[in-house]
Short mmCIF file of C-alpha atoms and ligand atoms in Angstrom, two decimals:
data_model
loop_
_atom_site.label_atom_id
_atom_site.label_comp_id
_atom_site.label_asym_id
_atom_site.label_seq_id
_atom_site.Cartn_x
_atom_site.Cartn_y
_atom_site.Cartn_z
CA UNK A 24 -97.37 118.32 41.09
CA UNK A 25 -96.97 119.61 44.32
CA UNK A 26 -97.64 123.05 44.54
CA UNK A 27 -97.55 123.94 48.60
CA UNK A 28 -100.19 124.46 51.57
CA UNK A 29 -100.47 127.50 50.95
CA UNK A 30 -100.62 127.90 46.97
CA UNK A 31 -103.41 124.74 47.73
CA UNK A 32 -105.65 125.42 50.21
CA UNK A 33 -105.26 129.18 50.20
CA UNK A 34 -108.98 129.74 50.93
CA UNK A 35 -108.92 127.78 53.81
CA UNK A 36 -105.38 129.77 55.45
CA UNK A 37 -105.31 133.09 56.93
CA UNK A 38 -103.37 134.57 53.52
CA UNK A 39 -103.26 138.12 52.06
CA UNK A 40 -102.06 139.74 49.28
CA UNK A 41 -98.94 140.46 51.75
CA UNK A 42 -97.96 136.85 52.23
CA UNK A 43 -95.11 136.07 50.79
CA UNK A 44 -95.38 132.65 48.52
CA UNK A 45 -93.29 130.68 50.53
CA UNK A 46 -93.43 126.65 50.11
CA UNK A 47 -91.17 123.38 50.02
CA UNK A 48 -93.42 121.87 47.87
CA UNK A 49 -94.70 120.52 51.10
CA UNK A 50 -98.21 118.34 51.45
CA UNK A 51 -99.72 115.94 49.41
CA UNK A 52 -98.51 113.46 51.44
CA UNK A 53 -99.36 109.45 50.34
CA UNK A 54 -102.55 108.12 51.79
CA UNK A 55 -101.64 104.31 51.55
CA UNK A 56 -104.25 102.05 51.54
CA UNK A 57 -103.08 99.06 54.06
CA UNK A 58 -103.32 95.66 52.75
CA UNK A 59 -101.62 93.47 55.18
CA UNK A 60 -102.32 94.65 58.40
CA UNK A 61 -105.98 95.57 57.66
CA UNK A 62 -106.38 91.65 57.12
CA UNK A 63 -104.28 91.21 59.93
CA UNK A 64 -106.18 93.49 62.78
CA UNK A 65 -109.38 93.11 60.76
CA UNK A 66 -110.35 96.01 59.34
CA UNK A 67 -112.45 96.55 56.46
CA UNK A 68 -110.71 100.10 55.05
CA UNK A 69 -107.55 101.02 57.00
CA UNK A 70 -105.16 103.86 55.27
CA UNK A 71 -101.67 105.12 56.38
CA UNK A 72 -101.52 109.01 55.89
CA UNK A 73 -97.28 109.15 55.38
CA UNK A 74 -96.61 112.27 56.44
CA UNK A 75 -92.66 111.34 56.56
CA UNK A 76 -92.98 112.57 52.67
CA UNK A 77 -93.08 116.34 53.42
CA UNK A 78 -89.63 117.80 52.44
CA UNK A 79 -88.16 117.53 55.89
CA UNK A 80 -89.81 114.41 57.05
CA UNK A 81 -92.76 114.95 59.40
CA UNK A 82 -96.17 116.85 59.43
CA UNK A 83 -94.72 120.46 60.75
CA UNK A 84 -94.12 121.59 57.06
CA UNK A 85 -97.52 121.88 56.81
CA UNK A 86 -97.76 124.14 59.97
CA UNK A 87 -94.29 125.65 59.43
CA UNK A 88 -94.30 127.34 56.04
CA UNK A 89 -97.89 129.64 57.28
CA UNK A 90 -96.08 130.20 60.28
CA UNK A 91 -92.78 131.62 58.76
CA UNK A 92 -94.30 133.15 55.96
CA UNK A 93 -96.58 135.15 58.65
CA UNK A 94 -94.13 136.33 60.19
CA UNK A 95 -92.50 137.85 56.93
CA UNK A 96 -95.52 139.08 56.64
CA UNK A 97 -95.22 141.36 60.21
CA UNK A 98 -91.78 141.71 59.43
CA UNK A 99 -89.78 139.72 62.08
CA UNK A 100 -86.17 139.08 61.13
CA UNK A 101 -86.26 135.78 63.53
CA UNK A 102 -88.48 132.70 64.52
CA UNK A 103 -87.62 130.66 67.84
CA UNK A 104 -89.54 127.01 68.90
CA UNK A 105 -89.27 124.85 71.47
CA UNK A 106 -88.81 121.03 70.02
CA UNK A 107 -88.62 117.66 70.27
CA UNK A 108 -86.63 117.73 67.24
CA UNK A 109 -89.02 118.11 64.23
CA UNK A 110 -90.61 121.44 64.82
CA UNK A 111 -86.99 122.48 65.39
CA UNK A 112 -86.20 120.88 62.11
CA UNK A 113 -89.08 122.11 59.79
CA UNK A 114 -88.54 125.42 61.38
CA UNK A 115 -84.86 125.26 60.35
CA UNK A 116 -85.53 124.43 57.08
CA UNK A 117 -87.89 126.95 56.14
CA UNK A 118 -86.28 130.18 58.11
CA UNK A 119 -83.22 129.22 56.10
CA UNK A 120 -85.90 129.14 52.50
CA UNK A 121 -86.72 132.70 53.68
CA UNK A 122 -83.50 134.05 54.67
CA UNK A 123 -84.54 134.18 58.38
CA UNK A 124 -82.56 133.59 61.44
CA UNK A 125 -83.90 130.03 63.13
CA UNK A 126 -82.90 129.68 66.89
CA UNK A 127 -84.48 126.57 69.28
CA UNK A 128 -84.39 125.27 71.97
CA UNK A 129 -83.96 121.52 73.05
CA UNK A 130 -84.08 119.15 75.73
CA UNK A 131 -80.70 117.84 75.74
CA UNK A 132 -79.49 114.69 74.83
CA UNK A 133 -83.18 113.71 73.78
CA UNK A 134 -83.78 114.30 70.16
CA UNK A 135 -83.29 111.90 67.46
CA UNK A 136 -79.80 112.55 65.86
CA UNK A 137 -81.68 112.92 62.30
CA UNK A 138 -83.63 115.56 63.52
CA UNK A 139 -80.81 117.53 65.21
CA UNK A 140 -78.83 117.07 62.14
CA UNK A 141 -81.59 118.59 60.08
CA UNK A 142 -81.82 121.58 62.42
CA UNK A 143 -77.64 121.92 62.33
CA UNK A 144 -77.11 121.72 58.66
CA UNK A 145 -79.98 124.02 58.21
CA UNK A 146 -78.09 126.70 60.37
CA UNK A 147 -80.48 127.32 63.33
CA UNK A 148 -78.83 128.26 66.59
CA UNK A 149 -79.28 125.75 68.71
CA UNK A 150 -79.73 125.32 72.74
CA UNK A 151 -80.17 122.66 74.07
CA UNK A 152 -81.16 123.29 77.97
CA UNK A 153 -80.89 120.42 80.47
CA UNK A 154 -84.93 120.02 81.00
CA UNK A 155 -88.12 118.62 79.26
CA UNK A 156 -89.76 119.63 76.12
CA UNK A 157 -92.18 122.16 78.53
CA UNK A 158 -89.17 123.75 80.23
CA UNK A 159 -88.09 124.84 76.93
CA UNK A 160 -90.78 126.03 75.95
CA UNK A 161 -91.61 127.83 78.59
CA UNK A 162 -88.19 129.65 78.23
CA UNK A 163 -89.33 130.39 74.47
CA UNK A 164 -92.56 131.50 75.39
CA UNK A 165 -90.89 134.34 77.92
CA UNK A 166 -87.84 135.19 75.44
CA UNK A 167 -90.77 136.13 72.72
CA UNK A 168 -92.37 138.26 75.41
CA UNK A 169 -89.60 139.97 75.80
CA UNK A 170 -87.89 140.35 72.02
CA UNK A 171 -89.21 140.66 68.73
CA UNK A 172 -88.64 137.28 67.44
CA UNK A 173 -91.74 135.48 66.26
CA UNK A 174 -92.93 132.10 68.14
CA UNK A 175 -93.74 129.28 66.00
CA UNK A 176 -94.32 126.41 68.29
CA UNK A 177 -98.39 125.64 67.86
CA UNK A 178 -99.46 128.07 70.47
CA UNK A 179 -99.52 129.65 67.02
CA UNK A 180 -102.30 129.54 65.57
CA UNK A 181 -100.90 129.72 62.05
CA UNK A 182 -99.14 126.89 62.59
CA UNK A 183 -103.31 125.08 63.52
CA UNK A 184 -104.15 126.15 60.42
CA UNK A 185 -101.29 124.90 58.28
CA UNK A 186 -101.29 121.51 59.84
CA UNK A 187 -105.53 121.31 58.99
CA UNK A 188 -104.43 120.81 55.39
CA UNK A 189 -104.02 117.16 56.32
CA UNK A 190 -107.74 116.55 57.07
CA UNK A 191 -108.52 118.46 53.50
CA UNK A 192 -105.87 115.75 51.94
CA UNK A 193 -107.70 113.15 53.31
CA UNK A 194 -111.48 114.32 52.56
CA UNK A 195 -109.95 115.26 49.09
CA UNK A 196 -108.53 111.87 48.56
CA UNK A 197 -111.40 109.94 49.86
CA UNK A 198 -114.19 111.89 48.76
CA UNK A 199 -115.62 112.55 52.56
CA UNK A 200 -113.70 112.43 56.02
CA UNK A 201 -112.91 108.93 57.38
CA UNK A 202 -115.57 107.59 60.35
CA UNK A 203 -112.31 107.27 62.57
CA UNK A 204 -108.74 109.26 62.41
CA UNK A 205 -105.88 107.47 64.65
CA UNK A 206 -103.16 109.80 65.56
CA UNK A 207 -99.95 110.27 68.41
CA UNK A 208 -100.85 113.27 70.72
CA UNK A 209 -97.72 115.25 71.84
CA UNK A 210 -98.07 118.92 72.77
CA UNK A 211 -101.82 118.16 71.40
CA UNK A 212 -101.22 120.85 67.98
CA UNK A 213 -101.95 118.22 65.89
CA UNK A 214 -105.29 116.61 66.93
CA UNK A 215 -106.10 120.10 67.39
CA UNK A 216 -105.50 121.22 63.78
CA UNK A 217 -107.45 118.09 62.46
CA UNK A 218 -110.38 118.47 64.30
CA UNK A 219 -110.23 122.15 63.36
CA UNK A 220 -109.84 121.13 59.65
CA UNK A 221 -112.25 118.64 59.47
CA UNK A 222 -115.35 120.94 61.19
CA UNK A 223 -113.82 123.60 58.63
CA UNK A 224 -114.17 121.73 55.53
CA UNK A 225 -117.57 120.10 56.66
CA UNK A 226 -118.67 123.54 56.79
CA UNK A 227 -117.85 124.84 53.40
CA UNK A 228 -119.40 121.97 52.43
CA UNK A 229 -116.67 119.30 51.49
CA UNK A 230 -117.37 116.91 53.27
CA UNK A 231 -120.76 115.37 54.89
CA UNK A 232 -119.55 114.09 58.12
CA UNK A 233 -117.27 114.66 60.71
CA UNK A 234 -114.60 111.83 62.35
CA UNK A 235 -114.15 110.04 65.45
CA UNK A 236 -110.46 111.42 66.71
CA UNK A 237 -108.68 108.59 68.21
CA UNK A 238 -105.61 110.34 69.88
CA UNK A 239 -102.95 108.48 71.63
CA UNK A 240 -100.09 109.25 74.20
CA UNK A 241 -97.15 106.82 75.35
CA UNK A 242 -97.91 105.94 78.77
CA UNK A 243 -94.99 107.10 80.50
CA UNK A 244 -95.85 110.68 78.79
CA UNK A 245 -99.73 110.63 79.52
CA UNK A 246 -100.79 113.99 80.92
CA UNK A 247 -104.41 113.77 79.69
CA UNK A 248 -105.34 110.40 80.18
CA UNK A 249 -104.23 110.88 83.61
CA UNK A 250 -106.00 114.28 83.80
CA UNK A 251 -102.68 115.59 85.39
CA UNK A 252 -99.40 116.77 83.72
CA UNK A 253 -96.56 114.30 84.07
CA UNK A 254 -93.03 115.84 85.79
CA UNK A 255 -90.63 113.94 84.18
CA UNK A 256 -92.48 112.29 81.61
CA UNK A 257 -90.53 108.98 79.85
CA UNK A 258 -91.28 107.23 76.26
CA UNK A 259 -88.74 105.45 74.09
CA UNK A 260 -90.88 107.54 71.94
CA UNK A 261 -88.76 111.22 72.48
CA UNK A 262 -90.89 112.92 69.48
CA UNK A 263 -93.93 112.41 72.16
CA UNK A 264 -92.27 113.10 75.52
CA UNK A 265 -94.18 116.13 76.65
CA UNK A 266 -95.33 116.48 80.38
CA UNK A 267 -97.91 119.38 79.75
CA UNK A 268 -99.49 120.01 76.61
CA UNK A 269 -99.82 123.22 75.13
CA UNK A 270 -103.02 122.48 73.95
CA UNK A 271 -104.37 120.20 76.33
CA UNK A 272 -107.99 121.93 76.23
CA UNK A 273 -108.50 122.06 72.53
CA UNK A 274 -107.34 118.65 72.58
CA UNK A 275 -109.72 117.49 75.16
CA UNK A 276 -112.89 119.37 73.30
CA UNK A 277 -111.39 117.50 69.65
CA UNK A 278 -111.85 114.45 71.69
CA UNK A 279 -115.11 115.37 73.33
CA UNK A 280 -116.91 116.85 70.71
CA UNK A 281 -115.78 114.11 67.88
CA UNK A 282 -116.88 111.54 70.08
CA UNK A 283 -113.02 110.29 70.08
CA UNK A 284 -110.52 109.00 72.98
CA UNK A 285 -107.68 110.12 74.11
CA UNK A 286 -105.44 106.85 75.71
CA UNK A 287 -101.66 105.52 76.67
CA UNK A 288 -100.17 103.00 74.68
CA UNK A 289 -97.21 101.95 76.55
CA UNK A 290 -93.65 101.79 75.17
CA UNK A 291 -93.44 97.88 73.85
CA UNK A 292 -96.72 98.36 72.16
CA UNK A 293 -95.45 101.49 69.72
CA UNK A 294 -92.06 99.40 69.52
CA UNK A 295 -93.86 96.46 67.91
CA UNK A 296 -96.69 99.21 66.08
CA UNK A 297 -93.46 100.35 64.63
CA UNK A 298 -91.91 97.19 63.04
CA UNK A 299 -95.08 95.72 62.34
CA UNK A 300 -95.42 99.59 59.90
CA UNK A 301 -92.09 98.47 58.59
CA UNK A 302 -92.37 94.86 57.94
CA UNK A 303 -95.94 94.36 57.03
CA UNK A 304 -96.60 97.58 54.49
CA UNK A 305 -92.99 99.06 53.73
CA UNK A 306 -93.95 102.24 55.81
CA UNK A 307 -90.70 103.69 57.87
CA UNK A 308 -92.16 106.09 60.35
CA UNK A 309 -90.74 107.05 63.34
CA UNK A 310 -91.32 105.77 67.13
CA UNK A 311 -94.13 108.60 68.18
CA UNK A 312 -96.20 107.98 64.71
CA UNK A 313 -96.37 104.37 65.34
CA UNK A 314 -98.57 104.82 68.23
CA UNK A 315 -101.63 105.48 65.73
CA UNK A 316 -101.33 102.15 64.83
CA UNK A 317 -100.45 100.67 68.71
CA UNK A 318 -103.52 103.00 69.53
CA UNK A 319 -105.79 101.57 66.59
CA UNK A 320 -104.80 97.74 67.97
CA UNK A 321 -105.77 98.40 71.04
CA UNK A 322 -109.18 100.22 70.31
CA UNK A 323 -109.91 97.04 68.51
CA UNK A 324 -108.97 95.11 71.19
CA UNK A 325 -111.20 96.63 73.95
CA UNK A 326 -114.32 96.76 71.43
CA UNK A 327 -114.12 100.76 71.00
CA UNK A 328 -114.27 99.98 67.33
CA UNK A 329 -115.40 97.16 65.48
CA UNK A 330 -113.12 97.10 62.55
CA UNK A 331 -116.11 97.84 60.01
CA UNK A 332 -115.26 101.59 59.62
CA UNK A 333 -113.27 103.59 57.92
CA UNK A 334 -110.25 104.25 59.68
CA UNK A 335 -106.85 106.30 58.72
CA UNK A 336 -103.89 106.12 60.84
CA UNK A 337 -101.73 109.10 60.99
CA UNK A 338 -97.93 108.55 60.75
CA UNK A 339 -96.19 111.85 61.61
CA UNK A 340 -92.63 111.57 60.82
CA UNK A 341 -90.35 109.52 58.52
CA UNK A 342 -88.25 106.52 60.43
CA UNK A 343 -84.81 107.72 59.16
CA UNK A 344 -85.30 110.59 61.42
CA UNK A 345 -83.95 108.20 64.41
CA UNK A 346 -81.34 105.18 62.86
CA UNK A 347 -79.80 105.09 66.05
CA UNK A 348 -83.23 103.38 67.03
CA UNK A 349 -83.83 101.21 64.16
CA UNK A 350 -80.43 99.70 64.58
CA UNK A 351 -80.79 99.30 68.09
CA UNK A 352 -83.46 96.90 67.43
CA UNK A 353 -82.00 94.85 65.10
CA UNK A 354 -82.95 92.21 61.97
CA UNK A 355 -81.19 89.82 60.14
CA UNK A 356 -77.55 90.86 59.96
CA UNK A 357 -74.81 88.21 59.09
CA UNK A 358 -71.08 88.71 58.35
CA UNK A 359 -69.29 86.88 55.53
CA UNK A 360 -66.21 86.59 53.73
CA UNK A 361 -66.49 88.53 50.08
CA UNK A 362 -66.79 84.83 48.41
CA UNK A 363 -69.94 84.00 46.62
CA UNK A 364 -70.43 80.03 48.49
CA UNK A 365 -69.83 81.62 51.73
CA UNK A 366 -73.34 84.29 51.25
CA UNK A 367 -74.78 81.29 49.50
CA UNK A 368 -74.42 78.28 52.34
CA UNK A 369 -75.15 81.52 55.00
CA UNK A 370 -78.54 82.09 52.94
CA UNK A 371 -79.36 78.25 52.72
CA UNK A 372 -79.61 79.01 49.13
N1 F0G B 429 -95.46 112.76 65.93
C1 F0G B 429 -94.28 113.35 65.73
C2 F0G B 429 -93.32 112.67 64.82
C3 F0G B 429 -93.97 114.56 66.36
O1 F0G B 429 -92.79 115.13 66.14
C4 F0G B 429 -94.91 115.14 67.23
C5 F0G B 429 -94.63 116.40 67.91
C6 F0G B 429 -96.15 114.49 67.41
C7 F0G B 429 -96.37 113.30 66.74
C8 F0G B 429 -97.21 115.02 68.27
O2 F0G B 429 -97.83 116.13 67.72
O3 F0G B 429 -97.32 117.78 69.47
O4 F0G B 429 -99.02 118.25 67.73
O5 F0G B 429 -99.46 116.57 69.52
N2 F0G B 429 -93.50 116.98 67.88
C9 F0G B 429 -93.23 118.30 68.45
C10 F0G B 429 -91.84 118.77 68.05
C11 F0G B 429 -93.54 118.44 69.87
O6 F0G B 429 -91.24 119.58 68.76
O7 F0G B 429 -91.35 118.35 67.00
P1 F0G B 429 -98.46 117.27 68.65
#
């Protein structure tokens, strides 16, 4: 039974009395335990948290239903993100579960069809400016300055404290926190929110230790590796295209004070990250969450870890999000006439 974030971890979220109950059944996402490719990179305990299971596809449930029900709570008629398509899409869903009016903003021509789909069919209104991911939402950012709509990009820090559930999953599951947590870093919410989540639970005594944070950003979209935001930032990657973090800092301090990295993982590594999810453990995520695993490969590679700890891999957001890109690159596809010796001589059966 799934019974919400918020129903769940109530304690640890900034609910009163005056919340309203809102959920998707979101959370309680499946931590896999990998068998293949933990032989294959050589790693003693490797998991897959599959965050593609929330009800629309990717981790910003988590984020999105304290966000929206918050601002029932203060008694806004309207939410508004910026998105690279699944923040638009989670915030779709769940203004449409509360009866609210969704609008966001999107760099055009640069979302995954899925997740426009999602934020079409939910009813948002939809604009889709010709600009990056931080032009939009620096438009968003002025237009809730100026009208009372509520902002619900994670420059809210409701949505932090949703998305921390994910760390509690995973001390929950595994009866402490991992030594290392793998994860994509976009607009930096995310690592954020863990390493918020983790320190919180360690606290309140759940867990005994704390994690290495391993983030990871495609290196045509690098801002904080390079110490510099990126202009036009490129990634086949689009979930992760983001130029200038909004949380840069707090990402930085996860990083620093976990004793984590933050590096690039170029475009052909989360391309082969991503079938090698696919074809080695029957995990469909999309492009940005594969660079967790392109991140974890290299880590091993350059001796930052050994392969003796206990490592989890985020994946963000389901793969059929983006079919355009799956297609694109291919597998075994033959034609054949509708005659069963034809399929068999074309199978070498
Ligand atoms: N993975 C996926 C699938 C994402 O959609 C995002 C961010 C990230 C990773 C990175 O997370 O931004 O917290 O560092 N997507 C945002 C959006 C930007 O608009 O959907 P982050």
């Amino acid at each position: 039974m799934r019974p919400g974030v918020i129903a769940k971890y109530r304690e640890f979220l900034p609910v009163t009395e005056r919340t309203p109950p809102l959920t998707l059944n979101e959370g309680d996402t499946p931590l896999v335990r990998s068998r293949r490719l933990a032989e294959l990179l050589g790693v003693r305990e490797l998991y897959f948290k599959y965050e593609g299971a929330n009800p629309t596809g990717s981790f910003k449930d988590r984020g999105m239903v304290v966000a929206v029900a918050k601002a029932i709570e203060a008694g806004r008629r309207a939410v508004i993100c910026a998105s690279t398509g699944n923040t638009s899409a989670a915030a779709a869903a769940y203004a449409a579960r509360a009866g609210l009016e969704a609008i966001v903003v999107v760099p055009a021509g640069k979302i995954a069809t899925g997740k426009l789909a999602q934020a079409l069919v939910h009813g948002a209104r939809i604009v889709a400016v010709e600009g990056s991911f931080d032009d939009a939402l620096c438009i968003v950012r002025t237009l809730t300055e100026r009208h009372p709509i509520a902002l619900v990009n994670s420059i809210n820090p409701h949505r932090i404290e949703g998305q921390a559930t994910a760390a509690y999953e995973i001390v929950d599951a595994l009866g402490d926190a991992p030594d290392v947590l793998c994860l994509p870093v976009g607009n930096a919410g995310n690592i954020t929110a863990y390493w918020e989540g983790f320190k919180r639970y360690h606290r309140a005594g759940r867990a005994r230790r704390l994690p290495r944070l391993f983030g990871f950003q495609a290196a045509g979209a690098a801002p904080i590796v390079l110490g510099k935001p990126v202009p036009n930032p490129q990634t086949v990657a689009t979930a992760i295209r983001i130029g200038n973090p909004a949380s840069w800092q707090r990402a930085v301090r996860a990083r620093d004070e976990s004793d984590g990295r933050i590096e690039a993982v170029t475009d052909e590594e989360i391309v082969e990250a991503y079938r090698l999810l696919a074809t080695h453990e029957g995990l469909f995520c999309e492009l940005a969450s594969a660079a967790s695993l392109a991140g974890l490969r290299k880590a091993l590679e350059h001796g930052w870890l050994s392969g003796s700890e206990r490592i989890v891999c985020v994946l963000t957001g389901h793969g059929l999000k983006d079919p355009d890109t799956a297609v694109q690159f291919g597998g075994w596809l033959q034609k054949a006439p509708p005659e069963v010796e034809a399929v068999e001589s074309l199978l070498g059966l």
